[in-house]
Amino acid sequence: MITQMQVKGLMFDPYNNAYIVILRDDDQVEMLPIWVGKAEASSISLALEKVAPPRPMTHDFMKSYLDAFDAKVISVVITDLNENTYFAKIHLMYGDSEYAVDSRPSDAIALALRTEAPIFASESVIRKQSSEELGQWLENLKPEDFGKLDS
């Protein structure tokens, strides 16, 4: 079983000096925070803001490459969470065949935003995410840390 998720925003985690992509389900019940690097956060931010860089970034190139071969991104699925590391697959359609390609979630999300493909998370990932750890992390945040989170 999978749940469709939306990117609700990016925030900076001052405690880990990293960025967090916030995914929420359509009913705003489930939240999946995924820590990403600065370059990936920048790429996701540009896609969210619909800003075209003067030269293509990696994910823009990936989209152009797929477009050149008439391949289509069908969806992105966050498939697993193992030892605080998320895993994802990009589902592609090329010709009459469907392919699933392993990916880092940050790359998959950046590509999904550019291709307007839906983003999903498996129920097991949502269940595995420890609400206890998330609760502790949320307790340490200050109100100003939420300044970049879209509602």
PDB file of C-alpha atoms in Angstrom, residues 20 28 30 39 47 54 59 66 69 77 80 82 86 108-109 113 122 124 140 151:
ATOM      1  CA  ILE A  20      14.653  18.799   5.507  1.00  0.00           C
ATOM      2  CA  GLN A  28      -2.492  16.302   6.450  1.00  0.00           C
ATOM      3  CA  GLU A  30       1.005  11.809   7.904  1.00  0.00           C
ATOM      4  CA  ALA A  39      22.724  20.990  -3.270  1.00  0.00           C
ATOM      5  CA  ALA A  47      11.615  23.482  -8.635  1.00  0.00           C
ATOM      6  CA  PRO A  54      20.619  30.097 -16.385  1.00  0.00           C
ATOM      7  CA  HIS A  59      17.826  17.388 -12.299  1.00  0.00           C
ATOM      8  CA  LEU A  66      14.228  11.715 -20.477  1.00  0.00           C
ATOM      9  CA  PHE A  69      13.986   9.882 -25.518  1.00  0.00           C
ATOM     10  CA  VAL A  77       7.977   6.154  -4.434  1.00  0.00           C
ATOM     11  CA  ASP A  80      12.151   2.031   2.506  1.00  0.00           C
ATOM     12  CA  ASN A  82      16.640   1.573   7.027  1.00  0.00           C
ATOM     13  CA  TYR A  86      15.440   6.601   3.077  1.00  0.00           C
ATOM     14  CA  ALA A 108      13.645  11.451  -6.987  1.00  0.00           C
ATOM     15  CA  ILE A 109      11.718  14.353  -5.415  1.00  0.00           C
ATOM     16  CA  LEU A 113       8.743  18.239  -9.113  1.00  0.00           C
ATOM     17  CA  SER A 122       5.020   3.158   1.165  1.00  0.00           C
ATOM     18  CA  SER A 124       5.932   0.608   5.767  1.00  0.00           C
ATOM     19  CA  ASN A 140      13.927  20.971  20.165  1.00  0.00           C
ATOM     20  CA  SER A 151       1.273  25.365   5.144  1.00  0.00           C
TER      21      SER A 151
END
